[in-house]
Coordinates of C-alpha atoms in Angstrom, one line a residue:
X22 CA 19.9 58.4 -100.8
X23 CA 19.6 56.9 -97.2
X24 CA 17.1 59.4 -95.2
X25 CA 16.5 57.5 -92.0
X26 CA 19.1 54.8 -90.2
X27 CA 17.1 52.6 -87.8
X28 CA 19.1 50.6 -86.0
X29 CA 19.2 47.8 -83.3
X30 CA 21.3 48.4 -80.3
X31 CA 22.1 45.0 -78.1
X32 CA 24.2 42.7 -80.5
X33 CA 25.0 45.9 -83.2
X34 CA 25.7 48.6 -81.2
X35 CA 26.1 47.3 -78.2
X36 CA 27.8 44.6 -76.8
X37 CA 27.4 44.1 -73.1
X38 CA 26.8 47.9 -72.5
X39 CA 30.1 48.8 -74.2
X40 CA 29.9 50.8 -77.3
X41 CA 33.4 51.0 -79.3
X42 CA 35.6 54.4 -80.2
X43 CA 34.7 53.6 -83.7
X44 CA 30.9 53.2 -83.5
X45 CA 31.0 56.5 -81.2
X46 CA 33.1 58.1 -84.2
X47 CA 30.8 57.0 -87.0
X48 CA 27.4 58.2 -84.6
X49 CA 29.4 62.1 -84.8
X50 CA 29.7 61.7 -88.6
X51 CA 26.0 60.7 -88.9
X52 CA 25.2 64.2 -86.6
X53 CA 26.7 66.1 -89.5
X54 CA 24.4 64.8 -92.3
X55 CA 20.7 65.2 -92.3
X56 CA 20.1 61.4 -91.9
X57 CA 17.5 60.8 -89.1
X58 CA 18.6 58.5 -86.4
X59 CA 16.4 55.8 -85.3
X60 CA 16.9 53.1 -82.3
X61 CA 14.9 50.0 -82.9
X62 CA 15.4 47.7 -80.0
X63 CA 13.1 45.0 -77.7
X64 CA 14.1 47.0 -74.4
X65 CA 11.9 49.2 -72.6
X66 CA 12.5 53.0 -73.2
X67 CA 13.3 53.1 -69.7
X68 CA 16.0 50.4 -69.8
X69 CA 17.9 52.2 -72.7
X70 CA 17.4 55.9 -71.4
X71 CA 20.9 56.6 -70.9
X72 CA 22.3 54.8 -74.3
X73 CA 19.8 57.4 -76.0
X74 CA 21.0 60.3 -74.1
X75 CA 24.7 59.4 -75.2
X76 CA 23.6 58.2 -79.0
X77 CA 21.2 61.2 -79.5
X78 CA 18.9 59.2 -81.5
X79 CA 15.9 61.2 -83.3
X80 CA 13.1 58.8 -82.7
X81 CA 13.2 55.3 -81.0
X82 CA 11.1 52.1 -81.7
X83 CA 10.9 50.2 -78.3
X84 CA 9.6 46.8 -77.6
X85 CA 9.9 45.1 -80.6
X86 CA 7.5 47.8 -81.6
X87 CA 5.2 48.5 -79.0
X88 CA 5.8 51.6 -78.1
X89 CA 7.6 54.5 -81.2
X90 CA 8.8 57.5 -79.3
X91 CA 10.7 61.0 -79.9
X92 CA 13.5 61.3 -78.2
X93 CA 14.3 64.6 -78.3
X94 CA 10.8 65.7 -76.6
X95 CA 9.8 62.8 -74.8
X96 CA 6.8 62.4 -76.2
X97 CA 5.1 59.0 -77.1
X98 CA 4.2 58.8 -80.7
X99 CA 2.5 55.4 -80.7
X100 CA 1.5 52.9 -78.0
X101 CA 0.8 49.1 -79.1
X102 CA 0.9 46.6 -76.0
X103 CA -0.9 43.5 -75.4
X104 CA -3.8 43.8 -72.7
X105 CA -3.3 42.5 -68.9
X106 CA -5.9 40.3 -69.7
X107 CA -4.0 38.7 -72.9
X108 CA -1.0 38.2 -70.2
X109 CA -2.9 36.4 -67.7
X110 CA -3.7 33.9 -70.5
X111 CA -0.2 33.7 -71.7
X112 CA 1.0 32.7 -67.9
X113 CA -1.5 30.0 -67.7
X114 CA -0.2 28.8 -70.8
X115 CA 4.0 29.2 -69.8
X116 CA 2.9 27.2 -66.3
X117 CA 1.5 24.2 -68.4
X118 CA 5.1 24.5 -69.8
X119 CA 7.1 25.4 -67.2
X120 CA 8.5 28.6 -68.4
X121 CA 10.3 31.4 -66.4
X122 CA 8.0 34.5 -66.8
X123 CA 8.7 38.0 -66.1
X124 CA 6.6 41.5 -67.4
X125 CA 8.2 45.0 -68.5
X126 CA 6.2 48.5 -66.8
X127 CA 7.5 51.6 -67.9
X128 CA 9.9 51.7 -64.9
X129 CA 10.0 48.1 -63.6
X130 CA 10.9 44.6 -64.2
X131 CA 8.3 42.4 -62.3
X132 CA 9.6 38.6 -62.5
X133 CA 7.8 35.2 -60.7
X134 CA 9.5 33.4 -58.2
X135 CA 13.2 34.0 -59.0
X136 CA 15.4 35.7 -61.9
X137 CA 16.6 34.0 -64.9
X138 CA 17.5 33.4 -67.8
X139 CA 16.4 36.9 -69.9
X140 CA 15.3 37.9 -66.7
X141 CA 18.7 37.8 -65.2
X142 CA 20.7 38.7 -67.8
X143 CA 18.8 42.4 -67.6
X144 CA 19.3 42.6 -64.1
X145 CA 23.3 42.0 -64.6
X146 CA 23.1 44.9 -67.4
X147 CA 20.0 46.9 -66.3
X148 CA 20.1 47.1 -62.7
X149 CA 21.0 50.6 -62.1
X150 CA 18.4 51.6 -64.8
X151 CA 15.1 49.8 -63.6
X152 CA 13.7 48.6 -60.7
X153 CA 13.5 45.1 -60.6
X154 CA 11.1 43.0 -58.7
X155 CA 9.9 39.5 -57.5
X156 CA 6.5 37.7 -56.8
X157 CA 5.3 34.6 -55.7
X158 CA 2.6 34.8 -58.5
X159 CA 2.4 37.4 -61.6
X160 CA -1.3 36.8 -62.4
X161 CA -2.2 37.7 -58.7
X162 CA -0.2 41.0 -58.8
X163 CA -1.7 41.7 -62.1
X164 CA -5.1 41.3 -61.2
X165 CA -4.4 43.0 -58.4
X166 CA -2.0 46.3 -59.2
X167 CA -3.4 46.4 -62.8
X168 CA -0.2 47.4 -64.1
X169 CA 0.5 49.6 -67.8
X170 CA 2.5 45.8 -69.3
X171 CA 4.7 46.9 -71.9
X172 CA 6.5 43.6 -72.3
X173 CA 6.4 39.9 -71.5
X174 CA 9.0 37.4 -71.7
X175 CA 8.6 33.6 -71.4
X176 CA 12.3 31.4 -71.1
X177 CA 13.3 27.9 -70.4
X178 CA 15.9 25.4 -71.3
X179 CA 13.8 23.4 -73.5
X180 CA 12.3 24.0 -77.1
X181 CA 9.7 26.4 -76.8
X182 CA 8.1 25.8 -79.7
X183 CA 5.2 24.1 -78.9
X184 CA 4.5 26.9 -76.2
X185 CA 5.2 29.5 -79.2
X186 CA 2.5 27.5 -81.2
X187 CA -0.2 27.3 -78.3
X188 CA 0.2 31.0 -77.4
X189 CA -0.5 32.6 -81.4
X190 CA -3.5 30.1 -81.6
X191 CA -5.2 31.5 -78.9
X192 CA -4.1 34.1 -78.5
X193 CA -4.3 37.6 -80.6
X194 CA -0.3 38.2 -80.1
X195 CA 3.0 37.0 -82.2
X196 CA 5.8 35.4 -79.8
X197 CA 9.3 35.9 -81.3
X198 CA 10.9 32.8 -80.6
X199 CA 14.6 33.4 -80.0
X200 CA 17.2 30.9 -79.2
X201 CA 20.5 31.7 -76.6
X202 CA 22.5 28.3 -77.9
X203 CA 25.3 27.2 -79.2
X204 CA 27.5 29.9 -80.9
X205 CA 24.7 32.3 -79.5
X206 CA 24.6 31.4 -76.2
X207 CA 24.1 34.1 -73.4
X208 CA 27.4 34.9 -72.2
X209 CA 26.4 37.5 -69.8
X210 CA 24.9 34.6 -67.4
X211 CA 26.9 31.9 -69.0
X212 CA 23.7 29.5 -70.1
X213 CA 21.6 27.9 -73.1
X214 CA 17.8 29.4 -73.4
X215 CA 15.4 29.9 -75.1
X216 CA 12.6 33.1 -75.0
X217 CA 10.0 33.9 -76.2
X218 CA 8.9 37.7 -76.5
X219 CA 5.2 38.5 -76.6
X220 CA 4.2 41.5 -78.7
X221 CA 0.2 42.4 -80.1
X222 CA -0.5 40.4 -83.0
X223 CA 1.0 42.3 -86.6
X224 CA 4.0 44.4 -84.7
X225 CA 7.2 44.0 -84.8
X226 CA 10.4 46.2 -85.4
X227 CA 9.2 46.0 -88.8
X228 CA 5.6 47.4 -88.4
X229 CA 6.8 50.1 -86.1
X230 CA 9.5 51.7 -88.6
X231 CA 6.9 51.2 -91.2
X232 CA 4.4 53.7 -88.7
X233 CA 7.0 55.5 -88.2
X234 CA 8.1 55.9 -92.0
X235 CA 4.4 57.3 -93.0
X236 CA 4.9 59.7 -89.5
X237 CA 8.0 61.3 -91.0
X238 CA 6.9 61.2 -94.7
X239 CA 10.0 58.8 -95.5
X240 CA 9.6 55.6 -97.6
X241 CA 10.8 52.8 -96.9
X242 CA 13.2 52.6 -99.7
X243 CA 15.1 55.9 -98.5
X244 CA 15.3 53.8 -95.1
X245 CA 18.6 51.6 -94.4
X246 CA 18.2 48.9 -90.9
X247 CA 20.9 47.4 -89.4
X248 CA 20.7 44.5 -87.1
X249 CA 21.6 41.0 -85.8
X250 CA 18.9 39.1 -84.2
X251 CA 15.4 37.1 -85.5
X252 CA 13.7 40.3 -84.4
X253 CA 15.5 42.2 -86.9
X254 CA 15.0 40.1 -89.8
X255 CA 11.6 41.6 -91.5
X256 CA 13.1 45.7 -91.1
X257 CA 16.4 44.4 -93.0
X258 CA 14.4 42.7 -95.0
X259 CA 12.4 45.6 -96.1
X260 CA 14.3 48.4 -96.2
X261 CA 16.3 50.0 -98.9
X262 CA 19.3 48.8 -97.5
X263 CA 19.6 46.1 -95.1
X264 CA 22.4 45.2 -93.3
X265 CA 23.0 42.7 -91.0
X266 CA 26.5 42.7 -88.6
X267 CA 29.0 40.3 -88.5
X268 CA 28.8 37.3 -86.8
X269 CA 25.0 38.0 -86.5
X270 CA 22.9 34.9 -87.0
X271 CA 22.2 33.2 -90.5
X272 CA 18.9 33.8 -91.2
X273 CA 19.6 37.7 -90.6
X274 CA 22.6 37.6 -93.1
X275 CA 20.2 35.6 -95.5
X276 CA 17.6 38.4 -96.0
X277 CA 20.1 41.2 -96.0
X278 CA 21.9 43.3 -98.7
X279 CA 25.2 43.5 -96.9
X280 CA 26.9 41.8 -94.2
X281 CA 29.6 43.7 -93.1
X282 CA 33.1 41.9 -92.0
X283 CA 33.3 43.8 -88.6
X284 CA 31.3 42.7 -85.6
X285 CA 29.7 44.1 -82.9
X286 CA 33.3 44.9 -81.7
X287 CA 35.1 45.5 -84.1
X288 CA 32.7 48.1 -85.4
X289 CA 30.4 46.7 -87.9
X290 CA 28.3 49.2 -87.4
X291 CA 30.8 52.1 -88.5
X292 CA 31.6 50.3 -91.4
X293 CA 27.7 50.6 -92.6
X294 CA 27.6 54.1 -91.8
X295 CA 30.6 54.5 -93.7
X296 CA 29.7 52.3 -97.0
X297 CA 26.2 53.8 -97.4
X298 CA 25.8 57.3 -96.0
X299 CA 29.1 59.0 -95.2
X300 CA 30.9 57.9 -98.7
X301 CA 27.6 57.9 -100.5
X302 CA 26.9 61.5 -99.9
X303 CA 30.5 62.2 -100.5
X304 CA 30.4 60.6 -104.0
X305 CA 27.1 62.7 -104.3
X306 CA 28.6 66.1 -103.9
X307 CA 31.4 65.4 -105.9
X308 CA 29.1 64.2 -109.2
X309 CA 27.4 67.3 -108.0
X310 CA 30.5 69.4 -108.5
X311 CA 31.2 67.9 -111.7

């Protein structure tokens, strides 16, 4: 039986900081069982503070991993960021190619020259949560504030492949290459884009709920993830169950167990809870009875 739910919140949950009746409904059933909540998503924890005081998630996986915190005391379980120094050489690289850059502190959003793209999008959805900030050059307020960088985020309108490739060769980071286009495209500033996001070398969502699975003494097959982006695709992939939502994009519905036929909307996520915890412990206690 399911022991831990880790799921990603923009594009499952969430949609455009609305979270439906349903999905609200369906976190109260979870509260009843003895399931452990888990958020995994690529925000900061500060960005997402108030989605976790109204979720009332047990843990939460932040940054595409980098940092695994509880929620309920505050208190940072596991930090795994790349080093300023690592940035500076990633800027360098996303000038050559004329990428939009912007970093993540624990209470700021530090972008060069202007916001966009990813950058803008967060400041649409995020501006009353974070501070947001602009400078004429990152690596000179780097080297000069020495900031705690949780994040960094490369965009631009072209492929970014070839920057993806460059960075991970020199580099000792992974950059999750994630594409804005066509049926996927941002809606929130109304453009195509492509990002990449910047995380140490070896973590990811994955990696983090794996850490966090030994924490708790929970394996992985006891574990069901539900998500809908390229981020989420090696947690769905190895978890007991994986689920990916509705209208979430092909290579997530590839890898997982189920797909279910609501969206982020409609209440996709419900559904899951529904199909694998809520009815499955239900069936339980009633072969129990028997």
């Amino acid at each position: 039986m399911i022991q831990l739910l880790a799921s990603d919140l923009d594009g499952t949950i969430v949609h455009n900081n609305d979270i439906t009746e349903i999905d609200l409904e369906a976190i109260q059933k979870l509260k009843q069982t003895e399931v452990k909540f888990v958020i995994c998503t690529g925000k900061t924890y500060a960005m997402t503070k108030d989605i976790c005081h109204q979720l009332e998630p047990a843990y939460g996986i932040f940054g595409n991993g980098t940092q695994i915190m509880n929620i309920q005391t505050g208190k940072e379980i596991i930090r795994n960021t790349i080093t300023n120094a690592q940035v500076i050489d990633c800027l360098k690289i996303a000038k050559k190619h004329h990428l939009h850059i912007h970093i993540y502190t624990e209470n700021k959003i530090i972008a060069q020259e202007n916001l966009n793209y990813m950058a803008y999008r967060n400041y649409i959805l995020y501006k009353d949560h974070v501070e947001f900030e602009i400078v004429d050059s990152l690596e000179n307020y780097i080297k000069e504030q020495n900031p705690n960088i949780l994040k960094l985020i490369l965009s631009g309108e072209k492929d970014l492949l070839e920057a993806k490739n460059e960075i991970e060769s020199k580099e000792k980071v992974t950059a999750i290459r994630i594409k804005k286009c066509g049926r996927y495209i941002d809606k929130v500033v109304g453009k195509e884009y492509e990002y990449l996001d910047i995380v140490p070398k070896h973590i990811t969502k994955y990696q983090a709920l794996m850490q966090l699975s030994i924490y708790l003494g929970i394996p992985m097959e006891q574990i069901m993830a539900i998500g809908d982006n390229i981020n989420d695709i090696e947690m769905i992939k190895h978890a007991g169950v994986g689920v990916a939502i509705g209208g979430s994009y092909k290579r997530v519905q590839n890898v997982a167990s189920y797909v279910t036929k609501n969206t982020v909307k409609t209440g996709g996520f419900a559904e899951a809870i529904d199909k694998f915890i809520i009815e499955t412990r239900s069936e339980y206690v009633y072969s129990r009875r028997i």
